[in-house]
mmCIF file of C-alpha atoms in Angstrom:
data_model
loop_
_atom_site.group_PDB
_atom_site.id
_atom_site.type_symbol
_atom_site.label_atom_id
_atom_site.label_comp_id
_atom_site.label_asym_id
_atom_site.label_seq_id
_atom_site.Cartn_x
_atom_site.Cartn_y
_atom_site.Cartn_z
ATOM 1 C CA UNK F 188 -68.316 -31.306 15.749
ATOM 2 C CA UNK F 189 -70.899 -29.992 18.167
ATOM 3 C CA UNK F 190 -71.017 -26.553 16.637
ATOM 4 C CA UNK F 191 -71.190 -27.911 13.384
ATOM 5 C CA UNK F 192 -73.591 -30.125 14.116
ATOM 6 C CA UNK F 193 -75.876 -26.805 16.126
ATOM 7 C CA UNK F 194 -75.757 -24.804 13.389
ATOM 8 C CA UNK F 195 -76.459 -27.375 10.496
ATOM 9 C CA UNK F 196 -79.336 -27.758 13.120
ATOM 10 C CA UNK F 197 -80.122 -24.197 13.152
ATOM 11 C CA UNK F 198 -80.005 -23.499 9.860
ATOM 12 C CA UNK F 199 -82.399 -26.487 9.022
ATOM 13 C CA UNK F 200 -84.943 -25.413 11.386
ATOM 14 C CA UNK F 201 -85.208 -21.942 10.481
ATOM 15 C CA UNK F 202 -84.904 -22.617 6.821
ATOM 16 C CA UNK F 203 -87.182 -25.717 6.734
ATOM 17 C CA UNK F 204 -89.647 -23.698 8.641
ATOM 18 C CA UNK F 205 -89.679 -20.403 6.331
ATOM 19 C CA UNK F 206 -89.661 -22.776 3.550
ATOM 20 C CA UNK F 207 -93.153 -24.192 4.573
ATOM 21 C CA UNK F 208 -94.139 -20.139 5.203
ATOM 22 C CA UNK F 209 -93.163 -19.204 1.773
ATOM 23 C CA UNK F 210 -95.242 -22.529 0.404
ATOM 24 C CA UNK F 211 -97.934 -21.218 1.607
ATOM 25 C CA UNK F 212 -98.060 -17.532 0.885
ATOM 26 C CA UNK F 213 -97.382 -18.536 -3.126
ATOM 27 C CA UNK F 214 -100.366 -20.752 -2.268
ATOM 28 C CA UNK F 215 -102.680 -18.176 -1.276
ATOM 29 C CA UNK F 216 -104.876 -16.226 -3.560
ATOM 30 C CA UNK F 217 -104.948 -13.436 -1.204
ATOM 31 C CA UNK F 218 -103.836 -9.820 -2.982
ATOM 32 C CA UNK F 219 -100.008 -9.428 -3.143
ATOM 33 C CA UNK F 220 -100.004 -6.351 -0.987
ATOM 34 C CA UNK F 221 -101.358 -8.750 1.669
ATOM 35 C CA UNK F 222 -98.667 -11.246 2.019
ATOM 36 C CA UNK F 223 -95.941 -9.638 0.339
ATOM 37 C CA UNK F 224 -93.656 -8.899 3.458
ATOM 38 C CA UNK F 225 -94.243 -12.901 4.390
ATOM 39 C CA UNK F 226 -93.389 -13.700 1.286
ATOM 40 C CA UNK F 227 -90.537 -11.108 1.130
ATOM 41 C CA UNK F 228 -88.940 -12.606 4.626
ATOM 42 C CA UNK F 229 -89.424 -16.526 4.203
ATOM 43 C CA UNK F 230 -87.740 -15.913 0.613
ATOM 44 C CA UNK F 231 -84.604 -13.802 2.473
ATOM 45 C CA UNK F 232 -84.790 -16.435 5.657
ATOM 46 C CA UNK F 233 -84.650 -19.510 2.865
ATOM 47 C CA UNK F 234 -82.140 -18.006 0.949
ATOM 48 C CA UNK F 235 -79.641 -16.547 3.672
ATOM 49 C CA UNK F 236 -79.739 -20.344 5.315
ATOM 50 C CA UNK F 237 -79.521 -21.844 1.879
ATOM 51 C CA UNK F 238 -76.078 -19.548 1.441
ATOM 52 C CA UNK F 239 -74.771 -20.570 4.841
ATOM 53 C CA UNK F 240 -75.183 -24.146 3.988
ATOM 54 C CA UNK F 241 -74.190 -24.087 0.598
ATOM 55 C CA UNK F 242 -70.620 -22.874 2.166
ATOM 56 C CA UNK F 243 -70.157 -25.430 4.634
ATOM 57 C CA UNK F 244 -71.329 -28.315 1.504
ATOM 58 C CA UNK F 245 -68.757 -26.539 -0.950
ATOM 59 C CA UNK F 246 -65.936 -26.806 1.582
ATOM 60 C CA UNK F 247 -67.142 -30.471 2.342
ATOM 61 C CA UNK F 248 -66.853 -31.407 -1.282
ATOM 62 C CA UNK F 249 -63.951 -29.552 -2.455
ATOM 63 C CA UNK F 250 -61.769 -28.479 0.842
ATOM 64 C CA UNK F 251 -62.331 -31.052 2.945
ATOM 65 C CA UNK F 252 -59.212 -30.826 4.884
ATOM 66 C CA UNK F 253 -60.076 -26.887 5.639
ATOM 67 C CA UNK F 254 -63.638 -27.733 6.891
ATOM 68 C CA UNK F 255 -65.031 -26.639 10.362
ATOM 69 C CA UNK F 256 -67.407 -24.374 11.774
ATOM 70 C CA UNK F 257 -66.135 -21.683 10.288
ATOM 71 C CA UNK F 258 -66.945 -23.212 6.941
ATOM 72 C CA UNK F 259 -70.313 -22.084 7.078
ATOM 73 C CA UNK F 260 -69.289 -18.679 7.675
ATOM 74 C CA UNK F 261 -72.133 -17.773 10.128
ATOM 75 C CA UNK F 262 -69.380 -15.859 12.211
ATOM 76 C CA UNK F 263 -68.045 -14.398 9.114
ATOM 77 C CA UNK F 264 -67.137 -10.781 10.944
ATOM 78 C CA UNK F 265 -68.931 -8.054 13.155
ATOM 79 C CA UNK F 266 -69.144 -6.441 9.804
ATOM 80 C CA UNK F 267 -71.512 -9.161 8.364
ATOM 81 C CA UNK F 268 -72.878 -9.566 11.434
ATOM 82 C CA UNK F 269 -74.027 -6.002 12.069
ATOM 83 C CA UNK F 270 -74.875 -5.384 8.158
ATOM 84 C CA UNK F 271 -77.887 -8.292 8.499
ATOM 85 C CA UNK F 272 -79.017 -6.750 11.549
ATOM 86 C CA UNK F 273 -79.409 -3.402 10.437
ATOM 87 C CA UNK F 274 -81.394 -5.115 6.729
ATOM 88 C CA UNK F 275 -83.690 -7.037 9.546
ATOM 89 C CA UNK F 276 -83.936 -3.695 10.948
ATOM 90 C CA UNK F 277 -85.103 -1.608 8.074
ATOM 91 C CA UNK F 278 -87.287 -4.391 6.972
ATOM 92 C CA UNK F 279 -89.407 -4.216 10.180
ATOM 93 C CA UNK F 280 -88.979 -0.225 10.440
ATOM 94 C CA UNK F 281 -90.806 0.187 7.030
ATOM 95 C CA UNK F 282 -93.611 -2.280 7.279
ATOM 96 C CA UNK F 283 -95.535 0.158 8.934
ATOM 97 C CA UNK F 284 -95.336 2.390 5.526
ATOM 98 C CA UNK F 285 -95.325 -0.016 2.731
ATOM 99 C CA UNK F 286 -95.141 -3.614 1.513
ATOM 100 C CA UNK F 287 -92.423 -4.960 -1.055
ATOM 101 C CA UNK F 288 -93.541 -4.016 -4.082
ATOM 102 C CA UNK F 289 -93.504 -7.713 -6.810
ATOM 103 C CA UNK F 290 -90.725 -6.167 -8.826
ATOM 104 C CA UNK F 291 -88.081 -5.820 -6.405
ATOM 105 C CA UNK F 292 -88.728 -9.194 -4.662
ATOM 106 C CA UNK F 293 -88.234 -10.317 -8.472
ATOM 107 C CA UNK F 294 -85.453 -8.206 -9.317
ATOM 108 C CA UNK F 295 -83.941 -9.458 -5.592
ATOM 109 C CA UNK F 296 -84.475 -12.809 -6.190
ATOM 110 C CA UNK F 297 -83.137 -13.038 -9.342
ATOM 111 C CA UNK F 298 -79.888 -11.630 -8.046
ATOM 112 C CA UNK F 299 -79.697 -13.494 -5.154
ATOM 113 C CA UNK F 300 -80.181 -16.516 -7.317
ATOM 114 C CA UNK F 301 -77.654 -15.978 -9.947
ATOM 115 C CA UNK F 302 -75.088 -14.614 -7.750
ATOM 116 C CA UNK F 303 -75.524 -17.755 -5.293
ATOM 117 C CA UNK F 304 -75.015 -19.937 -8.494
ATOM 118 C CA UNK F 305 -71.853 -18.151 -9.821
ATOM 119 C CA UNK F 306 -70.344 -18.386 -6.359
ATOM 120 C CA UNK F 307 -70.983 -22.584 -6.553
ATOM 121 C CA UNK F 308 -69.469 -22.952 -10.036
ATOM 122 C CA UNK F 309 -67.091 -21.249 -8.996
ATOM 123 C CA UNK F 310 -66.216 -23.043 -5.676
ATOM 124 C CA UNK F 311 -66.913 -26.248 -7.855
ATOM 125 C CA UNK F 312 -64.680 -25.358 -10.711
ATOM 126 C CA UNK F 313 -61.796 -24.365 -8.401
ATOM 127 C CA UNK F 314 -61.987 -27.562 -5.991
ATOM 128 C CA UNK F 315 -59.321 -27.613 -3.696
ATOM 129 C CA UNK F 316 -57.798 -24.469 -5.029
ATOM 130 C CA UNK F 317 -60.185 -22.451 -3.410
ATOM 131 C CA UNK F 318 -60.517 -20.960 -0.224
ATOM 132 C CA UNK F 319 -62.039 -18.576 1.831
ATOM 133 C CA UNK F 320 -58.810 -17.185 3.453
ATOM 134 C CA UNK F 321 -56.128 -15.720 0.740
ATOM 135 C CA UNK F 322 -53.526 -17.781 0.273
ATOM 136 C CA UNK F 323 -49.708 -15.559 1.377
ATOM 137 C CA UNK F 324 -47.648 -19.168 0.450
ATOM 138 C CA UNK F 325 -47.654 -20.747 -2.668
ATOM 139 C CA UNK F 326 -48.138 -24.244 -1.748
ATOM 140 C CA UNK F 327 -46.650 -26.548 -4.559
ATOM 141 C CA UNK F 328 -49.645 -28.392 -5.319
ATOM 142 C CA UNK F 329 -51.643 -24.984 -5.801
ATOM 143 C CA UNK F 330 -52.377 -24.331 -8.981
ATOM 144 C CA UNK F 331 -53.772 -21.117 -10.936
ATOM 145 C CA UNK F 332 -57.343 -22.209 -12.053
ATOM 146 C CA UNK F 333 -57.732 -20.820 -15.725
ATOM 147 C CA UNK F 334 -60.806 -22.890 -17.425
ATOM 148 C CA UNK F 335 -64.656 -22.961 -16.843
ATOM 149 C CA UNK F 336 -66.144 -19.896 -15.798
ATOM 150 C CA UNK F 337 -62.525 -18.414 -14.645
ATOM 151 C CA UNK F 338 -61.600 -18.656 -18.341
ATOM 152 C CA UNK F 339 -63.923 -15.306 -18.919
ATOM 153 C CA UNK F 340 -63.923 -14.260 -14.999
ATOM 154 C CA UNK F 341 -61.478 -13.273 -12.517
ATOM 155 C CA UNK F 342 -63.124 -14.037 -8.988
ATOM 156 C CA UNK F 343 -66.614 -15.316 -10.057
ATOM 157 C CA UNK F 344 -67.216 -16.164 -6.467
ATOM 158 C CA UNK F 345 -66.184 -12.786 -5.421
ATOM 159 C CA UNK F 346 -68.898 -11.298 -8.139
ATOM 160 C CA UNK F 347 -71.355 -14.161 -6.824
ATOM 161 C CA UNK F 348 -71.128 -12.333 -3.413
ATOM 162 C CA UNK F 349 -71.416 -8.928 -4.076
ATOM 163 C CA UNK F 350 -74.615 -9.190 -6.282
ATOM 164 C CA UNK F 351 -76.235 -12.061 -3.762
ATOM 165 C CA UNK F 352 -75.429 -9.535 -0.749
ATOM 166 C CA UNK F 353 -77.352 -6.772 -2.974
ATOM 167 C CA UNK F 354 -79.639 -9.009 -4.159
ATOM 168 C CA UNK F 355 -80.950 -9.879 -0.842
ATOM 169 C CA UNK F 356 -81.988 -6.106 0.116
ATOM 170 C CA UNK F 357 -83.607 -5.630 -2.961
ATOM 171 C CA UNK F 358 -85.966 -8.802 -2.375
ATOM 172 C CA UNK F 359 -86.666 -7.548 1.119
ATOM 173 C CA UNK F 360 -87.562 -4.174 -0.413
ATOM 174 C CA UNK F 361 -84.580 -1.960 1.644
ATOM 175 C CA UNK F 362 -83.543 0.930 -0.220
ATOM 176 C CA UNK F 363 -81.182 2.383 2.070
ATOM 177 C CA UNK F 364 -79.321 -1.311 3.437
ATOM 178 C CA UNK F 365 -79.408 -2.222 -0.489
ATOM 179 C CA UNK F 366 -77.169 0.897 -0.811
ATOM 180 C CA UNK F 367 -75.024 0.418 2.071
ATOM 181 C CA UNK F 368 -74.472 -3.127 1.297
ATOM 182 C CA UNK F 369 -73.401 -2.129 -2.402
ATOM 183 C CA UNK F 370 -71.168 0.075 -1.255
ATOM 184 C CA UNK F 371 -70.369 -2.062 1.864
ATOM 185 C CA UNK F 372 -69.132 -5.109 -0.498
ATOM 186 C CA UNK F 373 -67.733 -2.981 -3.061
ATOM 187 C CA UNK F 374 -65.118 -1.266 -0.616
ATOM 188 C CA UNK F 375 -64.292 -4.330 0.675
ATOM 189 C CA UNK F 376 -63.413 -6.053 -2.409
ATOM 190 C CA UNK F 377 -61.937 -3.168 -3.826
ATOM 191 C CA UNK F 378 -59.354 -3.610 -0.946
ATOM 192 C CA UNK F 379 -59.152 -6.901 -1.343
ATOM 193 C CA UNK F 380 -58.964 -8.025 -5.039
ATOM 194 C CA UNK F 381 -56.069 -5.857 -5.797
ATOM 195 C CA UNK F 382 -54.477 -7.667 -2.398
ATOM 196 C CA UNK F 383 -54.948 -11.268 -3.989
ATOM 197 C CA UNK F 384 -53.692 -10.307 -7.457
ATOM 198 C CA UNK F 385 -50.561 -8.834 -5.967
ATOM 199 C CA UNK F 386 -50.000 -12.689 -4.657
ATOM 200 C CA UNK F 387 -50.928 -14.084 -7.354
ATOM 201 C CA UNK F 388 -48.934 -11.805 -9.677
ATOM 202 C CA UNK F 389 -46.060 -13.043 -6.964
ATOM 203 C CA UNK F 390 -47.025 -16.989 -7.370
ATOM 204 C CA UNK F 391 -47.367 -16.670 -11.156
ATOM 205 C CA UNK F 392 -45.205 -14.084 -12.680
ATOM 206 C CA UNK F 393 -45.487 -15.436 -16.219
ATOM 207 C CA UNK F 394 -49.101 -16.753 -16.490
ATOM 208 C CA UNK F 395 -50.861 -14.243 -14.358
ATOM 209 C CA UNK F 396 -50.253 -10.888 -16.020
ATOM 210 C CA UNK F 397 -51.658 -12.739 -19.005
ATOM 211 C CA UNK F 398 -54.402 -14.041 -17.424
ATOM 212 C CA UNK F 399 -55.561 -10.656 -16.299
ATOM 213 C CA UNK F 400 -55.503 -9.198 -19.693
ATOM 214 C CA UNK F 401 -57.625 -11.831 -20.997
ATOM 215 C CA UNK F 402 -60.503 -11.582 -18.310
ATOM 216 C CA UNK F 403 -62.646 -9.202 -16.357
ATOM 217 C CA UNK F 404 -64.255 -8.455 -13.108
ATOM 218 C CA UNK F 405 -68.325 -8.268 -12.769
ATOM 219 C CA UNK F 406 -67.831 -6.276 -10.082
ATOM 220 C CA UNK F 407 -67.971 -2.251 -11.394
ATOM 221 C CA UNK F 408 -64.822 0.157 -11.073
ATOM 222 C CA UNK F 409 -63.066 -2.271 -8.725
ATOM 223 C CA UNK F 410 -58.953 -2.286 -8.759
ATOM 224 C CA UNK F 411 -56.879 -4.554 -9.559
ATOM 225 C CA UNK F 412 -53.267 -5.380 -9.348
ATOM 226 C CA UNK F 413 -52.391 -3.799 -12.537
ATOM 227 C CA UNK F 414 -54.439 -0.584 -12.092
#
């Protein structure tokens, strides 16, 4: 509970705070190319806390039995963990050369925004059939979740990720992170989709197979269990 409680602190601090930041750059009537990189960060800093929080609030209303600290998945892997340092880093290397031009802190946002989305309906559409671990048992009240926006998408809240975790690069104006993360998240969910079908290919032999036929994957030229 402390933990939890330290990082629901954290996250409200820093967010809150950037939040006021951004309020007042879209305030100002100074030129963009003068508070574009404030803009830029308290729109990544508001965001990235808003995802973090989102998690734990998703598990708390759907999983509750699975919630913890993990839940917000702040510690989510050295992976994650390195890939936001090195988009902090190129953020600060390339103020010195240029400020982030208005359409890719649109184009970012919009991402960001629509992937964060797809990722809730999802999570609120599978309730307490989701998780963020993949399931090896078939527990017998698991079922396979077929209707609302898993009736036209296989793992919307894997898709919700990978274009968020783009997203955010573009709004912060990173050309090479927004690359690495791209292919970053696509590697790893090209590993890992094909992975979860298998099991659930082995949980639902009859339905599942159809299933796949019927839907798709947002994410481009990722496998799956039947490629």
């Amino acid at each position: 509970v402390g933990r939890i409680a330290l990082a629901a602190l954290g996250l409200g601090v820093v967010g809150g705070s950037h939040g006021v930041l951004l309020v007042q750059c879209l305030a100002s009537n100074a030129p963009w190319a003068s508070r574009a990189r404030t803009t830029a960060w308290s729109l990544y800093a508001v965001l990235l806390c808003s995802f973090h929080t989102l998690e734990f609030v998703s598990t708390a209303l759907f999983k509750w039995r699975d919630l913890s600290y993990d839940s917000f998945l702040i510690n989510h892997s050295l992976a994650y963990t390195a890939a936001l340092s090195a988009g902090v880093l190129e953020f600060l290397l390339e103020g010195a050369y240029f400020s982030p031009p208005a359409w890719s802190v649109a184009l970012g946002l919009l991402l960001v925004l629509a992937g964060q989305a797809l990722r809730f309906v999802a999570m609120a559409t599978a309730k307490e059939h989701f998780a963020h671990r993949i399931m090896t048992r078939k527990v017998p009240e698991h079922r396979l979740v077929t209707h609302g926006v898993y009736s036209v998408l296989r793992h919307p809240a894997y898709t919700g990720w990978f274009w968020w975790s783009i997203g955010t690069q573009l709004l912060l104006a990173n050309p090479l992170c927004a690359a690495g993360y791209a292919w970053a998240s696509w590697s790893f969910f090209n590993d890992r989709i094909p992975y979860e079908e298998a099991t659930l290919l082995a949980f639902y032999p009859d339905e599942y197979p159809a299933y796949i036929r019927r839907t798709w994957i947002a994410i481009p030229f990722v496998s799956t269990a039947l490629s």
